[in-house]
Coordinates of C-alpha atoms in Angstrom, one line a residue:
X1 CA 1.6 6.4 34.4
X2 CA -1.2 4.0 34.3
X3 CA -1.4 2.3 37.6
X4 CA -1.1 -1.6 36.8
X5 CA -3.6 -3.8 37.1
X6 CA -4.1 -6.6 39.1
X7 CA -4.8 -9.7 36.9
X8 CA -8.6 -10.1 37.1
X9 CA -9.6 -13.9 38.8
X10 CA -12.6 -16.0 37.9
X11 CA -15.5 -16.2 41.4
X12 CA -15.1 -19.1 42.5
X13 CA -16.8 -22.2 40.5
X14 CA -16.3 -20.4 37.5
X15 CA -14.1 -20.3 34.4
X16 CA -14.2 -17.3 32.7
X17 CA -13.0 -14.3 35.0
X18 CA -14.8 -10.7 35.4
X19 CA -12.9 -7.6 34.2
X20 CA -13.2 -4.3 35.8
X21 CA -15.3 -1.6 34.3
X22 CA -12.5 0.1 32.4
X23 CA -9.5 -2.0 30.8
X24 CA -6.8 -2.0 28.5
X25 CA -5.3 -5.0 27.4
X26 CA -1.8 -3.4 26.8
X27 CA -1.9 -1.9 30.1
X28 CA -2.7 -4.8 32.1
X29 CA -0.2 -7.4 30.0
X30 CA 2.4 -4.5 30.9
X31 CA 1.3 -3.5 34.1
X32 CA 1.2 -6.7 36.1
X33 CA 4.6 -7.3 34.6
X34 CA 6.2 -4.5 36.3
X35 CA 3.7 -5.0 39.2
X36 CA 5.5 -8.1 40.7
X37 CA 8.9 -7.0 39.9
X38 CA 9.8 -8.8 36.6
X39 CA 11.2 -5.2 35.1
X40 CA 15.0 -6.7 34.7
X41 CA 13.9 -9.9 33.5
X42 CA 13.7 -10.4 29.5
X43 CA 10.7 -10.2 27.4
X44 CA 11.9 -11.2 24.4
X45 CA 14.6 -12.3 22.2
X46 CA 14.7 -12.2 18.6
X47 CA 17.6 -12.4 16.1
X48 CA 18.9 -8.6 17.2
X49 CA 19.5 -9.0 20.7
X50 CA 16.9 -9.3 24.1
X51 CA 14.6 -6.4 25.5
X52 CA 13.6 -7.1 29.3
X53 CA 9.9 -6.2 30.5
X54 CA 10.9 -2.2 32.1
X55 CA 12.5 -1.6 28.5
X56 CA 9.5 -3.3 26.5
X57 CA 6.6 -1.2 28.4
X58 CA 8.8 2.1 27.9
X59 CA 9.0 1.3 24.2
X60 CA 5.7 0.6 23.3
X61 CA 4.5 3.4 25.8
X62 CA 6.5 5.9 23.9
X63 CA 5.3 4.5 20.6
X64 CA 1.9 4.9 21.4
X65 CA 2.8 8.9 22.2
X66 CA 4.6 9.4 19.5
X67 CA 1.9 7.9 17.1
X68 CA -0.8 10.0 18.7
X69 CA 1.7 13.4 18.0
X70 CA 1.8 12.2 14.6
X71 CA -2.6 12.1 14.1
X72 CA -3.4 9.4 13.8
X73 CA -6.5 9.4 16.4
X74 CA -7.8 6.3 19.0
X75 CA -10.2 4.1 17.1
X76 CA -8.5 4.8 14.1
X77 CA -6.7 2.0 12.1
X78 CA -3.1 1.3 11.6
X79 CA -1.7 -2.0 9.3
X80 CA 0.5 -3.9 10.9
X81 CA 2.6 -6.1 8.4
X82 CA 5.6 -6.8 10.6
X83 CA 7.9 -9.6 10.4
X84 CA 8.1 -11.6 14.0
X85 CA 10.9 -8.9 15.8
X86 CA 10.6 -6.9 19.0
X87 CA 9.0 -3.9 16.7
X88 CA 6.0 -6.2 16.4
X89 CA 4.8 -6.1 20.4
X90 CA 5.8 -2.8 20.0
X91 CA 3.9 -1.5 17.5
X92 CA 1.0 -3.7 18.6
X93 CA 0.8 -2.7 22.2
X94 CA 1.9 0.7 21.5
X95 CA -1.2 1.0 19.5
X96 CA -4.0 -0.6 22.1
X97 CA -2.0 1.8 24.6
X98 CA -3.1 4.6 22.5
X99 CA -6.0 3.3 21.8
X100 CA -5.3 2.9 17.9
X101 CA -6.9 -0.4 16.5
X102 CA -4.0 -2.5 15.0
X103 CA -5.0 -4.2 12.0
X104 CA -2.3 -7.2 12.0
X105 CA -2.1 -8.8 8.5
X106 CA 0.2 -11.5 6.4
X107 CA 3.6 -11.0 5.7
X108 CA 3.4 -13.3 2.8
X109 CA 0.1 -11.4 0.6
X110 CA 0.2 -10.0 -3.0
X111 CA 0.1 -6.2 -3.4
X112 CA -3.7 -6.6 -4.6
X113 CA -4.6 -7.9 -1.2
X114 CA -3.0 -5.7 0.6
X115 CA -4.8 -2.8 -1.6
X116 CA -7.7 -4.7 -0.4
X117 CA -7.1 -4.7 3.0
X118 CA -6.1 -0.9 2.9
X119 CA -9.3 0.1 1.3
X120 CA -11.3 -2.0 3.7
X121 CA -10.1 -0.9 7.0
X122 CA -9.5 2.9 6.3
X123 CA -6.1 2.3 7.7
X124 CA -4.7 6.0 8.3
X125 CA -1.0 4.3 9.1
X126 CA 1.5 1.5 8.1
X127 CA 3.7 0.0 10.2
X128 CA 5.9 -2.7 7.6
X129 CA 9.0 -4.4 7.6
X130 CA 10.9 -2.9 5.6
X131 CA 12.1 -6.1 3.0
X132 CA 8.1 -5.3 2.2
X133 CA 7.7 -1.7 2.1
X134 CA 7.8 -2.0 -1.5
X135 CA 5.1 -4.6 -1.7
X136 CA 3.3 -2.1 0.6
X137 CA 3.6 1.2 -1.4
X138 CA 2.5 -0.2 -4.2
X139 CA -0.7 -1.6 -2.8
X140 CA -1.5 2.5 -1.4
X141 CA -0.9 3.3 -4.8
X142 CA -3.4 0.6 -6.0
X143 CA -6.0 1.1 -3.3
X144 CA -5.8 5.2 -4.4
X145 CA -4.8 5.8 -0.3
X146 CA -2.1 7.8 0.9
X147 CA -1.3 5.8 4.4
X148 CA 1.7 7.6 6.6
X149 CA 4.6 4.6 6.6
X150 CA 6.6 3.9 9.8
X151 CA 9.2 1.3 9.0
X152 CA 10.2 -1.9 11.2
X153 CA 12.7 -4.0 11.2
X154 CA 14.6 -6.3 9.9
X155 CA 16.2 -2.9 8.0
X156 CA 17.7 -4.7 5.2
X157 CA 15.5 -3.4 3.0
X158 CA 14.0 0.3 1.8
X159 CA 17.3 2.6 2.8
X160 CA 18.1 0.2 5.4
X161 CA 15.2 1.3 7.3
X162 CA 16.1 4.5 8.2
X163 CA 12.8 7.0 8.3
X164 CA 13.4 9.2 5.4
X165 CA 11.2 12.6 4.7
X166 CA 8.0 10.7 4.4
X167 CA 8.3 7.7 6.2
X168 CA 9.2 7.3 10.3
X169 CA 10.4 3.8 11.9
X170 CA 9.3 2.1 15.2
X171 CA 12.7 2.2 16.6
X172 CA 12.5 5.8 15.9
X173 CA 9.2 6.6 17.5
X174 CA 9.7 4.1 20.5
X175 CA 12.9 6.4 21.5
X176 CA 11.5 10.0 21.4
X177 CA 9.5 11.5 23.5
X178 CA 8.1 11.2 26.8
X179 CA 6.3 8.0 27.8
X180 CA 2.2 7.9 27.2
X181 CA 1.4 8.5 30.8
X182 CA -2.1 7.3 30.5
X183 CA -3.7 4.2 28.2
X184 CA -6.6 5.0 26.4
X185 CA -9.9 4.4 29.0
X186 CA -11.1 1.5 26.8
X187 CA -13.8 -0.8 28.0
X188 CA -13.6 -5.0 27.8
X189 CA -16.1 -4.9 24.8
X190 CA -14.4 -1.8 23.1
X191 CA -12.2 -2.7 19.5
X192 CA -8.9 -3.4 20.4
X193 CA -7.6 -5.1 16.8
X194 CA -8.7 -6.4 13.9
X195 CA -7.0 -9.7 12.2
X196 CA -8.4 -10.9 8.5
X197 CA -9.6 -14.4 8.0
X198 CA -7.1 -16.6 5.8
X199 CA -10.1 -16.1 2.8
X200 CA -10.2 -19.2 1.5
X201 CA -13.3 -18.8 0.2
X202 CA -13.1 -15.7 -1.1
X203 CA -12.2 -11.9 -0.2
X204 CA -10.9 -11.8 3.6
X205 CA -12.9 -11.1 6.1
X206 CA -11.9 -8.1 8.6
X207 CA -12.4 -10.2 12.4
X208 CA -12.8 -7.8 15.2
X209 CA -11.7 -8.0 18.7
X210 CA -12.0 -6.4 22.1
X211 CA -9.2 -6.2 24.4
X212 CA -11.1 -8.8 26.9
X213 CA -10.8 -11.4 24.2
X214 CA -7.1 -11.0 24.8
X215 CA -7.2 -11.4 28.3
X216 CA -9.8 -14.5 28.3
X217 CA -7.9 -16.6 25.8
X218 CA -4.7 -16.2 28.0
X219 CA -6.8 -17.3 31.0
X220 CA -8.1 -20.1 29.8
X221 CA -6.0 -21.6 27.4
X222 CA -2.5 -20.8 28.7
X223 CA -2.8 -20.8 32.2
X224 CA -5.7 -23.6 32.4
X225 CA -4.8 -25.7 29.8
X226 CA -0.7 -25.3 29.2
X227 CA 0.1 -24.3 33.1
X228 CA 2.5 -21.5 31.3
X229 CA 5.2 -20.2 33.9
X230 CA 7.1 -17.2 34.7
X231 CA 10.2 -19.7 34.1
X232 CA 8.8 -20.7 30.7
X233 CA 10.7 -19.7 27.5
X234 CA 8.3 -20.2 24.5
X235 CA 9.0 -20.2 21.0
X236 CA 5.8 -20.2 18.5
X237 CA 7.2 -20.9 15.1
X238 CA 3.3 -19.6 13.8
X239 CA 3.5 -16.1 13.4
X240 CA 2.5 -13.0 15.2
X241 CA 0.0 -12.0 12.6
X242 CA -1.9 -15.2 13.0
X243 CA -4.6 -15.4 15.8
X244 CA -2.2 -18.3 17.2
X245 CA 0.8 -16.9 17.1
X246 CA -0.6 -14.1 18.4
X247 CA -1.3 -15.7 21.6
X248 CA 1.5 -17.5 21.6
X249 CA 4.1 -15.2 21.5
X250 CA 2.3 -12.1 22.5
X251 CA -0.6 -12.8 25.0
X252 CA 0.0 -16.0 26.2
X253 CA 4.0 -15.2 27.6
X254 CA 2.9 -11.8 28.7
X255 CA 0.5 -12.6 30.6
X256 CA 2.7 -14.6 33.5
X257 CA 5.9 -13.1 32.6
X258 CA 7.8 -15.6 30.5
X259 CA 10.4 -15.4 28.0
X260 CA 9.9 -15.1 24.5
X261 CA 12.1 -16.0 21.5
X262 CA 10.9 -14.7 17.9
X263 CA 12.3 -15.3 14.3
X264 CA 11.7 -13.1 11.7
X265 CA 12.6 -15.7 8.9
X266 CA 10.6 -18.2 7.5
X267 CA 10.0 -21.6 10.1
X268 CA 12.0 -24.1 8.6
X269 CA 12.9 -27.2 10.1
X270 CA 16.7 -26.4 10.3
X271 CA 15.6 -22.8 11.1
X272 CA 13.5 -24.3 14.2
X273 CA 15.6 -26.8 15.2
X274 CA 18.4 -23.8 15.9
X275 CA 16.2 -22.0 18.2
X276 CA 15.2 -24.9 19.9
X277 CA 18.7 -26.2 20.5
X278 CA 20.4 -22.3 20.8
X279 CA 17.3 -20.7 23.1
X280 CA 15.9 -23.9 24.6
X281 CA 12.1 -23.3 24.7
X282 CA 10.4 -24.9 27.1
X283 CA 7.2 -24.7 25.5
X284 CA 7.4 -24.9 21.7
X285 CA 4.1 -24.0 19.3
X286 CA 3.9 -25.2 15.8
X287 CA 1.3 -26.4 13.0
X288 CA 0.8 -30.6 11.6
X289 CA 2.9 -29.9 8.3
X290 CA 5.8 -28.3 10.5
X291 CA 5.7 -31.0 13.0
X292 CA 5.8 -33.6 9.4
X293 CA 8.6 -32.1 8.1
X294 CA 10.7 -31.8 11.5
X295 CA 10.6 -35.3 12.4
X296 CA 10.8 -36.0 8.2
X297 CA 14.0 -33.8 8.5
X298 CA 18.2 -35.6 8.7
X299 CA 18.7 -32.8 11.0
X300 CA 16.7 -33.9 13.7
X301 CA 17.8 -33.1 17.1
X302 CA 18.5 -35.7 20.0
X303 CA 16.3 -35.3 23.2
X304 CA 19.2 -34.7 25.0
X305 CA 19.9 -31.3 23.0
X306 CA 16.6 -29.8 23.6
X307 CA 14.2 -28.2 26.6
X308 CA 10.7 -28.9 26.1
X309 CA 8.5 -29.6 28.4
X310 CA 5.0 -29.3 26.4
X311 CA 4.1 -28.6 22.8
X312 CA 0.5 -27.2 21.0
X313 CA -0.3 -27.5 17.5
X314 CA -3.3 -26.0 15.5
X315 CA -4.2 -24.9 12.3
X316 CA -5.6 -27.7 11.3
X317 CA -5.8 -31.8 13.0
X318 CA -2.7 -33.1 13.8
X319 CA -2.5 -37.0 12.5
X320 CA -2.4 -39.8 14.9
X321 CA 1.0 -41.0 13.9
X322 CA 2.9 -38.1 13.9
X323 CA 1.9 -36.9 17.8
X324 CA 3.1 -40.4 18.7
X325 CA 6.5 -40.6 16.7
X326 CA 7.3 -37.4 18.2
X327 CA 6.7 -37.9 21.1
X328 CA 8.8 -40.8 21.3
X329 CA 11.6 -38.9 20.0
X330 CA 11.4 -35.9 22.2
X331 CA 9.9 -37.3 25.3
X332 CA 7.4 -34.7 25.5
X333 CA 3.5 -34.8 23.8
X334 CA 2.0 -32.2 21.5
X335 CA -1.5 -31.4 22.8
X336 CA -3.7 -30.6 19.2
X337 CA -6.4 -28.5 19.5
X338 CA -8.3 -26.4 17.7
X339 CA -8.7 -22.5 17.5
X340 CA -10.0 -20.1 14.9
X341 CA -9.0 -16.2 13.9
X342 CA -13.0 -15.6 14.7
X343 CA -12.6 -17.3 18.6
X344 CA -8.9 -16.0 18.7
X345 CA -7.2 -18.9 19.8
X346 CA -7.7 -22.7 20.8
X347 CA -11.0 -23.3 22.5
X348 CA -11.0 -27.5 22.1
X349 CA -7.7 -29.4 23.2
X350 CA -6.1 -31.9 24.2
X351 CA -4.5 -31.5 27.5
X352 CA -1.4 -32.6 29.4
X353 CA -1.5 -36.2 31.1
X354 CA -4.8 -36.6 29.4
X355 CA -3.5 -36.5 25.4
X356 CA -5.4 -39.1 23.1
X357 CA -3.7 -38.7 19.8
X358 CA -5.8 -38.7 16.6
X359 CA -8.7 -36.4 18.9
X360 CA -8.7 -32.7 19.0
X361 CA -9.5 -33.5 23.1
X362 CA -11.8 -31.2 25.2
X363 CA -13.6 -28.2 25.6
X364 CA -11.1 -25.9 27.1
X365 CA -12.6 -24.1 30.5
X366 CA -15.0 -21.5 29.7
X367 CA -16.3 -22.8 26.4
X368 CA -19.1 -24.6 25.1
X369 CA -19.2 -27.3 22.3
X370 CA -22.3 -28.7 20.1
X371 CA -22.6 -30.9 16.9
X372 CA -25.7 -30.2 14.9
X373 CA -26.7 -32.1 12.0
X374 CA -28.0 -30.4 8.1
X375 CA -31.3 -29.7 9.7
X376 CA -29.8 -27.8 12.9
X377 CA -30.9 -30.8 15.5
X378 CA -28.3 -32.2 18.0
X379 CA -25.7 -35.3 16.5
X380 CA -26.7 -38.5 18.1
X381 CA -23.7 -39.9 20.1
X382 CA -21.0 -40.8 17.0
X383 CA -22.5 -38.8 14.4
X384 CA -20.6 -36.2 12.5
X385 CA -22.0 -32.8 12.8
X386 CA -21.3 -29.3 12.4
X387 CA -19.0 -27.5 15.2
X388 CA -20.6 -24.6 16.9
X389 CA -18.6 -22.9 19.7
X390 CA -19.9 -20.7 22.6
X391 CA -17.1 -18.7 24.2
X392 CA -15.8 -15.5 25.9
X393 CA -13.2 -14.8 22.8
X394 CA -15.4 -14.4 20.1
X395 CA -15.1 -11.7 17.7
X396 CA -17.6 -9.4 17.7
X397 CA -18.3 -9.4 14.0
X398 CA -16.9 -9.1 10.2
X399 CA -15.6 -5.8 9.3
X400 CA -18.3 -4.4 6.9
X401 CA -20.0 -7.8 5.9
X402 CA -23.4 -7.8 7.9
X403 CA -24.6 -10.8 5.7
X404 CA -21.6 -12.9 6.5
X405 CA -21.3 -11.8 10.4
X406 CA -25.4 -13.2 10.4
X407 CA -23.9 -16.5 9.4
X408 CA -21.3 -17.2 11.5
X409 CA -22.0 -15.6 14.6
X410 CA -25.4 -17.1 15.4
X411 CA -26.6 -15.2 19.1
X412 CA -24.4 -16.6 21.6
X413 CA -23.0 -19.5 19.1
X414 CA -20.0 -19.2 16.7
X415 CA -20.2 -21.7 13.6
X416 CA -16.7 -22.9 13.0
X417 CA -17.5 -24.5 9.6
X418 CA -15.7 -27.8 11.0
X419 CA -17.1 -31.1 11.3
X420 CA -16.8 -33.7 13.9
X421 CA -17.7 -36.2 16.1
X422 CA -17.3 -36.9 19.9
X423 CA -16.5 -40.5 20.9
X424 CA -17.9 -42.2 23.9
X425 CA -15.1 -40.5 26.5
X426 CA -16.4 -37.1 24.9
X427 CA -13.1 -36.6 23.0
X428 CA -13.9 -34.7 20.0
X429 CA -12.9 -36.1 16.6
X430 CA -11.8 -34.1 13.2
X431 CA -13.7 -35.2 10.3
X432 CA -13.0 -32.2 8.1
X433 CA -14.4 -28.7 6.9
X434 CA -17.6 -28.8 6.3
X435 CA -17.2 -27.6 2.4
X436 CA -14.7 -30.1 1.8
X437 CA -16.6 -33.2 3.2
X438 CA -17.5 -35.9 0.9
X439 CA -20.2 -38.8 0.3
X440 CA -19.7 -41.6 -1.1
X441 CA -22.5 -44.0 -1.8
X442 CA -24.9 -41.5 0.2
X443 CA -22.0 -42.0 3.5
X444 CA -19.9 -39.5 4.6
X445 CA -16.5 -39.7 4.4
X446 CA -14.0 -37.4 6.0
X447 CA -11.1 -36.4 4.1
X448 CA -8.7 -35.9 7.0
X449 CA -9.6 -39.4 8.0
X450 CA -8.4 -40.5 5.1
X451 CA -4.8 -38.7 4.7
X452 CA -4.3 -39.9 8.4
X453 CA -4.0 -43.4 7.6
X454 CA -2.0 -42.6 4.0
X455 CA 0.3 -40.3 6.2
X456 CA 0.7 -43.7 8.2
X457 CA 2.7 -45.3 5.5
X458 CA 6.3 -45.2 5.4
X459 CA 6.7 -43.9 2.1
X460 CA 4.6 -40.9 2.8
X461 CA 5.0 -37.6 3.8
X462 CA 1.6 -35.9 4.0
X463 CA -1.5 -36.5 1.5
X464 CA -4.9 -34.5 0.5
X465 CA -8.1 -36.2 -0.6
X466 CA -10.5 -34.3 -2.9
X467 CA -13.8 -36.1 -3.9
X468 CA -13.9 -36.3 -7.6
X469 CA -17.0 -37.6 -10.2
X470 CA -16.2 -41.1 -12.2
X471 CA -17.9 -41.8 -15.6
X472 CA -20.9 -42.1 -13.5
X473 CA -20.9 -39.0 -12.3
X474 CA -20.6 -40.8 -8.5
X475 CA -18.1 -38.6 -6.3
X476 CA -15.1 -41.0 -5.6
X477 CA -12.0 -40.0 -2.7
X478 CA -9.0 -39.1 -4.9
X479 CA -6.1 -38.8 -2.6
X480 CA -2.6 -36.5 -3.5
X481 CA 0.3 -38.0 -2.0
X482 CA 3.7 -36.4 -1.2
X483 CA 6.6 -39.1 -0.7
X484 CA 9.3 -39.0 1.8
X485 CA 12.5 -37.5 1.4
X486 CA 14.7 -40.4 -0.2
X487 CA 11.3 -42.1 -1.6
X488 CA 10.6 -42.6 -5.1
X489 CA 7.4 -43.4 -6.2
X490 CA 7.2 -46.3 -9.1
X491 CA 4.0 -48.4 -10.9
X492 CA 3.0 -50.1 -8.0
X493 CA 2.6 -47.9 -5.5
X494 CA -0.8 -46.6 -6.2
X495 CA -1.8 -50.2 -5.5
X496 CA 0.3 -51.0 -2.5
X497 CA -1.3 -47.2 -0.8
X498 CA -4.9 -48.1 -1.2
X499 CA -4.2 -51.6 0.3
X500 CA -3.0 -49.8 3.0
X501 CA -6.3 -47.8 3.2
X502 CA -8.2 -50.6 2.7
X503 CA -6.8 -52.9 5.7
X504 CA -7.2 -49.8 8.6
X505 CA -10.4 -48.1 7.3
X506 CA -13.7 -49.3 5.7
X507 CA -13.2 -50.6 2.3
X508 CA -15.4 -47.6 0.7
X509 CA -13.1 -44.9 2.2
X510 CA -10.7 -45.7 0.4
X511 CA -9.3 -43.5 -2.8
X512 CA -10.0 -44.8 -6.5
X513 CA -7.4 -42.9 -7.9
X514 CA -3.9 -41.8 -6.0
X515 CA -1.4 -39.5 -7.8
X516 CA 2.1 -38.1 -6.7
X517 CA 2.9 -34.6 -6.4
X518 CA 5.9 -32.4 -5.1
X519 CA 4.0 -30.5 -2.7
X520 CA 0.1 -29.4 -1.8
X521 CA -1.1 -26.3 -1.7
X522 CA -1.4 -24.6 1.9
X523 CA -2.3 -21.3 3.3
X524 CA 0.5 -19.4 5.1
X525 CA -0.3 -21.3 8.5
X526 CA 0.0 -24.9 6.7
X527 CA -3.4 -25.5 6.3
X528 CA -3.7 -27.7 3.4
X529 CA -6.2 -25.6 0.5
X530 CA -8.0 -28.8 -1.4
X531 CA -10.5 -26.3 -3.5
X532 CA -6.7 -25.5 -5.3
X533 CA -7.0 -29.3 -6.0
X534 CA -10.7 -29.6 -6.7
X535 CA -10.1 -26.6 -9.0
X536 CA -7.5 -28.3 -10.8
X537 CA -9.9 -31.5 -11.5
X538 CA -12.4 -29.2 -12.6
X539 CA -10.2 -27.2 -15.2
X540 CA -8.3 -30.3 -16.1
X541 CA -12.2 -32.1 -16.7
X542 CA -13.2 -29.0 -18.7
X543 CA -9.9 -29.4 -20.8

């Protein structure tokens, strides 16, 4: 068996630690786990029952065996499009193990992007729920591919999940078979997994990562920043297929030994609010709409009824007023930050005893921040500039897309395609995307900034601002507001919400035309998509 390895320590003065010549970031995550003794002591806990640490590392160890018997070959690709259940570490980890390059993917795609992403990656194997194996079959069958199927659970779906003639299961492959005795001699810088960008803009991009990026963003983040604990129990309700939830609930617990509780079904408040009363996480990881609808919810929890200790959010700013109304409520602060699938996790953040709400906070340790402005020069103190991130996560490129790996990883620098600005204290300050920005009477105006303040108003649950041409053609802030539960929206209210704008930002910010809607559209992690809105305008204007 592969000797563990001891965790690897930054030299003194430094942030960012130095890994050995050869390593395996399944080995090591498993490894140091058994190491200091923590073999009895439970992994995770989803909704079929608890797996302790000895149990998890034979599992994915025999997986990883059992997928080389079947073929499939190290560097090879496998999908992974698992709901969040104990197959999920398995799979994953089993794969780096063998050396196979998981290829983790949403749960919530069409069968066209999935065919896609098949093509793309040359995936030779599928490991899928199986509710979606259907979904999944039918995307092969699109891409003209002939990927071997392993089914995970939840099995309430194709046959119950039982492997049939053509198709095998994780649970299957994780109890046959002798152990892998050896990990795949990988290197830090070698491809450990792919993840694909959310494609907002287009066809997703295929980001690819090394096993050290693992390792760093664990280092940094959750023992530097969150002080995660061996005693911890975390529950991330962003899923294992995003770069967040990855690290939340994969990387982050791992890496000290901590408990961690999954949920395969979709994170709805009352669905949270069980696993934070039931399990009592200590540390608790969600996104700004979550968060909204939580404390929006009649369901909400006492203090008294809960654990937490600390909570993160990302995916995309977190207004001022909701970090302070929870915190009120729950005693304990969310620290926002900011991550990316390209820099794997959160590399700005706020931190604990040192949260400003309505900031992103910080560089975390070991990263580098600049601002540039539309002709590449450094912001002046205040100004709103472009994001650019140096760091030891960074993916290494885009899967097949040379031209837009060029763009975004510039030499040492990563463009996030975020604007902010950093205030006097050097807290950094969301002002937006940088395609969704807006000017208005040659100034810019930040979107976010906007929804913040509308957010602020008791009669409203969460807004988007889209800039949008008058009979001048001049681009104006039109804002889409969602009310409260129990709100209903009548004549004057359009009135009455830019008012409110008007008295807490300058008068130009605010929007010339407000309209209500049921809901906005978001990507899966609850980021909030406003070229769905802008492309409404359009067609509506073309109409």
């Amino acid at each position: 068996m592969t000797p563990p390895v001891a965790p690897p320590q930054a030299p003194a003065g430094a942030a960012v630690a130095v890994l050995p010549a050869r390593y395996n970031a399944a080995a090591d995550l498993l490894g140091r786990n058994l190491a200091a003794g923590r073999g009895a002591k439970t992994a995770y806990v989803d909704d079929a029952g608890a797996l302790g640490y000895a149990a998890l590392d034979a599992r994915c160890r025999r997986f990883a065996s059992a997928l080389l018997a079947s073929g499939i070959r190290p560097e090879e690709r496998l999908l992974l499009c698992a709901l969040d259940t104990v197959d999920f570490p398995t799979a994953f980890l089993g794969s780096l193990l063998a050396g196979v390059v998981p290829v983790a993917v949403n749960t919530l795609l069409t069968a066209d992007d999935y065919a896609y992403m098949l093509g793309h990656s040359g995936a030779r194997a599928v490991v899928v729920s199986a509710p979606l194996a259907a979904v999944l079959r039918e995307a092969a069958a699109r891409a003209g591919t002939a990927p071997a199927f392993i089914l995970a659970a939840p099995a309430d779906g194709e046959a119950d999940g039982e492997a049939s003639d053509d198709t095998d299961s994780v649970a299957a492959m994780a109890a046959r078979g002798a152990p892998l005795p050896q990990a795949a001699a990988t290197r830090p810088d070698d491809i450990a997994f792919w993840l694909y960008s959310s494609g907002s803009t287009g066809r997703p991009k295929g980001t690819v990562h090394t096993h050290a990026n693992l390792f760093h963003t664990a280092d940094l983040y959750a023992r530097q920043i969150l002080a995660l604990r061996e005693d911890d129990v975390v529950f991330s309700a962003a899923k294992l297929f995003f770069a967040y939830g990855l690290g939340n609930a994969l990387t982050f617990p791992l890496s000290v030994g901590a408990t961690t509780v999954l949920m395969a079904e979709r994170p709805t408040p009352q669905a949270v609010f069980r696993r934070l009363c039931e399990q009592r996480p200590t540390v608790f990881c969600g996104v700004p709409t979550l968060y909204a609808g939580m404390l929006a919810a009649a369901e909400l929890p006492p203090r008294a009824q809960v654990s937490m200790r600390v909570c993160t959010s990302a995916g995309e700013a977190l207004p001022r007023d909701i970090g302070e109304r929870y915190r009120a409520h729950f005693g304990c602060d969310i620290l926002d930050g900011i991550g990316s699938t390209e820099m794997l996790h959160i590399f700005l953040s706020n931190r604990p005893g040192e949260v400003r709400y309505g900031t992103t906070g910080k560089p975390v340790p070991g990263y580098e921040l600049k601002l540039l402005d539309e002709a590449g020069q450094p912001c002046a103190p205040g100004e709103i500039g472009d994001l650019f991130i140096k760091g030891p996560s960074a993916a290494l490129m885009y899967w097949g897309n040379r031209d837009k790996s060029r763009d975004t990883f510039v030499g040492e620098w990563t463009r996030s395609g975020d604007k902010y600005r950093q205030d006097a204290d050097g807290y950094f300050i969301y002002a937006g995307r940088s395609d969704d920005m807006l000017k208005v009477g040659g100034i810019y105006v930040s979107p976010f900034e906007v929804e913040a303040v509308l957010a602020q108003h008791p009669a409203i649950l969460e807004a988007a601002v889209i800039g949008v041409s008058d009979a001048d053609g001049l681009v104006k802030p039109k804002a889409f507001v969602v009310p409260r539960p129990g709100q209903r929206w009548h004549d004057g209210m359009a009135a009455e919400l830019q008012a409110f704008v008007k008295s807490r930002l300058a008068p130009y910010k605010y929007p010339r035309q407000i309209e209500c809607v049921a809901e906005l559209p978001k990507t899966a992690t609850g980021k909030i998509q406003r070229f769905r809105l802008r492309q409404r305008e359009e067609a509506g204007a073309a109409g």
